[in-house]
Structure formats: C-alpha cells, structure tokens
Amino acid sequence: MNKNNIIGFTLIAVVLIAFSWFNQPSAEQLEAQARQDSINTALQQKAEQERLTAEQNRKAEAEAAAHGDTTSIFHNALNGEAKPVVLKNQKLELTLSTKGGTLSKAVIKDFTGHHKNAEGKYDQQLDTKDLTLFEGEEQCLNFLLAGKTDNIITKDMFFTPSNQTDSTVTMTLQASNGGKVVIDYRLNEDYLLAMKLRTEGMSGFFAPNYKEMDLEWSDRAKQQEKGFMFENRYATLTYKEHDGSTDYLNETSAKENEKIEKALDWVAFKNQFFSAVLISKDDFAANALLTSIPQDKGSGYLKNYEAKLKTAFDPTGAKASEFEMYIGPNNYRLLQDIEEKSEFDKDLDLQQLVYLGWPLFRWINRFFTIYVFDWLTNWGLPMGIVLILITLLLKAITFPLVKKSYMSSAKMRVLKPKLDEATKKYDKPEDQMKKQQEMMALYSRYGVSPLSGCLPMLIQMPIWIAMFNFVPNAIQLRGQSFLWIDDLSIYDPIIEWQDNIWLLGDHLSLTCILFCVANLAYSYMSMRQQKDQMVGQQAEQMKMMQWMMYLMPLMFFFMFNDYSAGLNFYYFISLFFSAAIMWTLRKTTNDAKLLAILEARYQENKNNPKKASGLAARLEAMQKQAEELQRQRQNGYRK
C-alpha cells in the first residue's frame, strides 16, 4: 500500500469520524428530539385511536344499515360467533376465524421464540416451543367486493366452515338469495397455503363490467429476536414486480401509501428471519398502495405493514381468484424449493427475501458462500466451527495473493536503505517529482512493484462486505450457541443497562470488543510493515497518520456493538488469521537472501536496460513536462 492509498483510507476514516462527531446532537437538540418523539408518539396514538374509532363507526354503520335494511342479502351474515378453524401439518399450524373467513393466527413449528419477562424485555434464551408469527388482530386479510347496491366486506361477516380436514376447509358466506361467496383453503405439506375465492349464483349482484376486487392486508410485525435495533434493520415490506425485480420500502423511515406503478407478483411482510408472503396467480394490479411504519423500541413490534391491492375477479363464478400464502422461515434453499411447489408457474424469485447485498456481493454469496455454508452445515458441525472453517477456506484461497503482496512489501523494506541513500539529494519540495521518478526507476531496476501491496485488500474487501450481508440473514445461526455465545444471530452482552447511551446502546458485546482488538492489532502490524518501507517524507507522513488509523477500530466498535455475535466473531477470526499469516511470513522471510536476489536482478537489468513502463514511465513523462514548463517560465522571465 503506497502513500496515496494510506492517505485515501485515512481521509475516509476522518470523514466518517468527523461526520459522526459534528452531527452528534447537542443537549438542546436532544431535548428538542425528546419533545418531538413525545409529540410523534402522541400523534401515533391519536391516529391509532382515530383509526379504531372510524373502524368501529364504519362497522356500526354497516351493521345498522344491514339490520335496518332487511332486504340486504347479507343481513344475516353480520351476526354470529367467531370460532377457530385449525389447519396443520408438521411445520405449520394455522388458525382461521369464522369471522372474516381468513387467518387469525400462524404458528411456525420447530422454531423457538422469545418470551417477555416481567419487565417487558425479551429474555436472552429462545425458550418457547414454537414461534407465533401473528395472532388476533395483529394480522388481517380483507376482501372487498363492490356490488350494484351492496358491498361485501369479508372481515365484518361470518362464514360457515365445511369439508374440514387437517389440511383443507371451505369457508362459505351465505347470501339470503341462495348465492354464496366461497373461500377454499388447502395447506400443503410445507409452508404454503393455497386459497381460492369464488362466487356461486351471484352474477346479478355485480355490475357486468366489474372485473377487479380489492384486498386490504395488514400486519403488526412482532419482535421475534432479542436485539430490536438489529432485527428492525432487516424487517421490510418487500414486493416483486411482475417480470421484474424485487424491491422494498425503506426500512428505517415511515412510508405511507407509497404507490407502486407496476403490477406485482407478490407482497411480503418480512421480519429478519420469517415472512408472510401473499402471492396472486393473476398478479396484483398496478398502483398498489403500500405502507410501512416503524414502531418504538419496547412496544413488542417492529413495523406496521399495510398493502391495498387489486386483482382479477370473475363475477360469474366461472373462474376463482387464486392466491398462495407462504408463511415460514427466510431460508434461501427453502424459498427456492417453494417456487417449484407453487402451482402458479411464475418466476417468483422468493429467495430474494434473504438479502445478500448489492450485485457483486450477492454474486459472491450466491455462488460461493451459500454452497460452502450448506456443505459444512450438512456435516452437523457447530455453527461457530462452520464460521471458522469458512474463514480458513477463504484465507487459503487468497493466500497466494497475500503472500505475493507481502513479498512485494518485504522487497521494498529491504531496499529502503538503498532508496534513502539514492534519494537523499532530493530533499527540497521542488525536487519531489524527481525523487518519485528516481524511486520508481530503482523499483523498476530491482523488479519491484510498489502497487502490488494493495491487491489483497482489493480482493478481501468484497468478501468482507459479502459476509456482512450473509451472516445476519443466515437463519441457520439463529438460536445456535458457541463457546460463551448463547445465540450467534444476536449480540452477546457481557454487561447490560437500562437506558441507551449515545452510539453505544444498552450493552457491551464481547465479540465486538474482540473484533476491535484484533483490528487494532492487525492495524499495528500493517502500519509497522508500511513504516519499514517508507522513504523520506513518506515516513514522516506515516507517523502523523498512525493515530488516525488506530481510530478505525474505535469507530467500528460503535458501529458493530449492536450487530450479531456471529458477524463479529467472523471478523475477529478473519483478522486473527490475517495477523497470524502476516507474522508467519515476517518470521520466515530471510531479508539477506531476499536482498541478494534483488541485487542479482538489479545487475541483470543494469546490463540489459529496458525501457521504463507503467507507473515509472508515466512519472518520467510527467517529470519531463514539469521541466519543460519550468524552462518556458524561466525564458519568459528573462524576456
């Protein structure tokens, strides 16, 4: 790594630290923010109360109208008792309610969940037998059918179940004229629920040109993991455009009624590790309205999701409106299998619910990390060992490049005395270009490339970023313990406290501390390596920049303290082995022998001189241009 690279990375660190420092709120701003948060909370409560009031008024009006108008064909459907109807298999248990005829509870089996303690906080251990994704009024799917003189709002009406088995049920909304609205449910052997909505004997109820029905789907995404802030980052309302890509609403800011202009294959209400996905066979029409509103820490919820959708509807009843709902874990391979089991023959691309990063990093994870991870986990190894083995494999793959880079740095280190001697006459500021030219000429004669030291960083940085996206989304780490770590998918606190501290949160994560200490040690070793090969002013500049480089681990501590123990553990192990490799290469390199090889190469190049190329040639051309410009200026002064 040369001076320009060091300056570049240092400036990046300075900008990040300065940005964090200058943007920290003052006491007045914190007080104002607290007041604003109180106002926002009050507004949210008011809005929620207004929504409930409006809902109650609308329901009362609908019931009053139905009771008052005995000619309404759904007069009797507004009265009844909400009864549960359970569908289940070995992986899923779904409860439907006769009121509304749709899901009221979803339990994912064999995935343990947290429960709150007496203080309302989530316990460290995952200790409930199964995971409840939603229940009661947390989730609602409402079908709205507009008739000529009357409307059908399914969530307010009572259905009659029939043909019930463990995996099937028919929910029927009976009209007084003999017509019916029927929803057929079939739970497959995995996490896929098939739904078909159709009408019987109601063609005269709808206008002849009525071809679309409305759906309103809402969900309060429950906090399922201990780390609220970390889980909230990965909880998103995600959707798939028909014949297009997937996208999601901003995960941190409130998005109300964002209009999606293209038709959609599916909409997903996603937590970090689990999702509920609604899929339409005939697509959801363009201009769907989607809403995602983050919730406060301590509320027990992450986001309020809502989707207002339209899809094809046949009023004659000849064709049913078909849907599928996936309710299950965000497991990459499982989601790929679900697409094959879907009966809609569509390119669903559901595996995009597992976020793997931007295209380059997604490619690394998709075609390398996942395959290696699957291969190692199939051996039944502890997940901590899997992360160590992945790290060792990556280090083995990149070792030839790392060694080549180290040897390039070692060559520059053993040549440093000769460079100091050859360039000591260029100490004046105006001679720096000549000094650089002389240095590059010497490097060229000795067969050394000063730029090759940056190659390992360029190779390893995409891998680091790819793992940054992969590890937090790997559901296989959820609930897995290793050494002192109770759960690799969340932070591992060695101490916790009640209130949040700015930038620090409410805990100290041990793996984050280890990662930052390893980062500090590796930075120290790297700086020593760079210092040993710097010449002249470069060495002086290195001394001034050292303390800046040591601030990077501190910045990483505040960034990663809230991240999962699995990710911090991977970074710790990666840096540990990087430092070990550097130390081993340093101990096994014979400087005298290396210098002798370089001297022999120098004599060979001296006897058979070659034309300068690459960076040396560019520096030589720049030097000649500078000398010519200086000569022209001097001639101008004489005139």
Steps between C-alpha positions, in 0.01 A plus 500: 500500500659832395461847646199589284309193614576573864396863459179387327399256771599748769285771345207258486545427871535869583186586301297227674624596845456870435153444358403300810652762731361812338158342457465392859207686651553768759321497834241740359453282194465189715237675708322619187520148356352360820214749475453413134501127581232563762298695246544224240396237751194703592416546131539128437274421793249756380512362146456146628208608718341683206548191286335278761218749545447524125507121477244467777280769341526337159416161646208645698370675189533183296321296763233765545447521127481123472267468796291788379487374144365148528512472121884486514601154388774494766279619785540175694879473435573796728395300804677197637773369724870503410620140516850368425570256221845338513707372207831335580785290377840413645639849432211741535184551703256755364184621668220649292208687652143460385479879533663625183574151376875561499809441714503615860813321624814341352738277697824382341606173658852399602618861516532614857403851599569749777256590773496822695596511864320692774669826394379462143847418364588202287692227678843399372402140425263383229273296720146471363428176316364652178503844346178699464536729200169679562176451690173676574468843344870525416427378147195547279423403140183665374329442164277782372246427226292789366146410395243711317320600818689327777864429589664191642764573767609154609670594827165615643307190397468150640581195290393142541774233487450169319700215346751539782807278535845564649609661174182626329190704577234685306378831646163610364328838523133429444271755334124499558431462129684167489825646371833438664849636539731202549865487609669161464816441704759227458813478712781322318755278673735792559449874554269575208128573539284499186186718486224522240225761522193453280131583490200281429166631375593868536562618145205742525643652818792660314512746214581338161828693471618414851830316445719585802463458872683680779714350773619662821776314679656629821740366759674619816840332468588356840846527645630145487866552597674650801679779313225745397718743303684225312182307414326820396768563235402181320122524542360638175187511289631329187331450163571340163410677178350279231778399259728730696716518810424510870508819704401617846387808685755689704561304819567798726260776396121498493348439157126558476312409184800472272359428157662221297434575136564148365301179546625275779542124535511509879521715810689388812481616859851407604675465835872432522457122488131437419251626242137491398473527120176549307523380137238560231465272199365784284736764647412795716407793279721805457474792744498287813525710818755375753569626852782429745517688831781422751395446860668606822744281689324330790164483322553135408457582131738598219280645226138557408452364148205559270434419135199619299479283190279413204485176306287330237151384596239310300149602615341207315679251725636304205857573606634533853745764612800296614762586762780332683642608832846402618537513876840383615872556547721712274717207397663545159481137387151451642370806315649365177310172558175684571510652151509148352204395715291802408217420257511839328794430267653842562853625553440591864863549602399463866860437606555875463337526843842393628697817435850420373620849413562701184561312172874427544463392862179310425688311227774402749242382753277332242767296325758451774399571858164319493645187339787484748266576790256225395785252454642565846165508682408164346783353705312591816778726625435777757434829326800665664724231348329557165591870513861412590527251213353749252760752618783248459379406153488865392848557645631197311351627174645849540833389649698502172399861440567594863845342483579674173394830651706440813808411298459821303490693828798302630699588189424867555602463864842350424555761228419789732864578596599512136204720414584735786856528376402547134234765569653700787610770254132571417391651831374830365124534437557589135697175455223264609408406144863410428509302823193301402646440156827378647318269740286351223806454282675311778193289568486415132868399488457281806180349356273628778145625459392731785134471398469123549468547875142625456379189316403287804291786638322534167434126498396464865281810531217358279512178707472698824203694366339182362523336843363821654182434301495120530554432871216721641253334260608137555211349694716195570687710760180587686497351849837329448745527787879483486750534782370791713254616232138402572365600159719575197222697332489776764755694704676333794491745792751479781320786673163669445328806644157658488528816288667550164830686489570702186672283235545217751147379568416300812772235504862404428549215255800275572549383140493863387775581750707205375447607140617854574803380700597269213449789259727718712771230509478444127515875433811523720671221308401650166624844601833354608527323166426822314732706720795270429475569128427874502765740377565863592187710542283190463631375834425834665149504358451144626575611855234768480241260360558212738268626770226553241526137392468392861169686528340265248449215753332746735265608224427135417417434865217754500379369164503126582415488870135437409575250222473123530763304688541275196608791280738646760640154567568446130681835474700420814608161365577647157723774646664254739605273214604800288727616780631144547579469129679835498702407809594161352607650169711758683672233710566270202636768266881517477572866432866442409414229250220712355735798460756281325235389251404861436864603452544225243188619319628858515829402338315308231274797421796737513689295240186463289308825552132502413282790410299626794134399501192533710507745791874568457446603139211729595706664774788549258267665248354723771850598610597598146180707464570673832859576399386635163238719667758631748745575213230693309420706809865584552533608137192716544648670805824577311303664219 
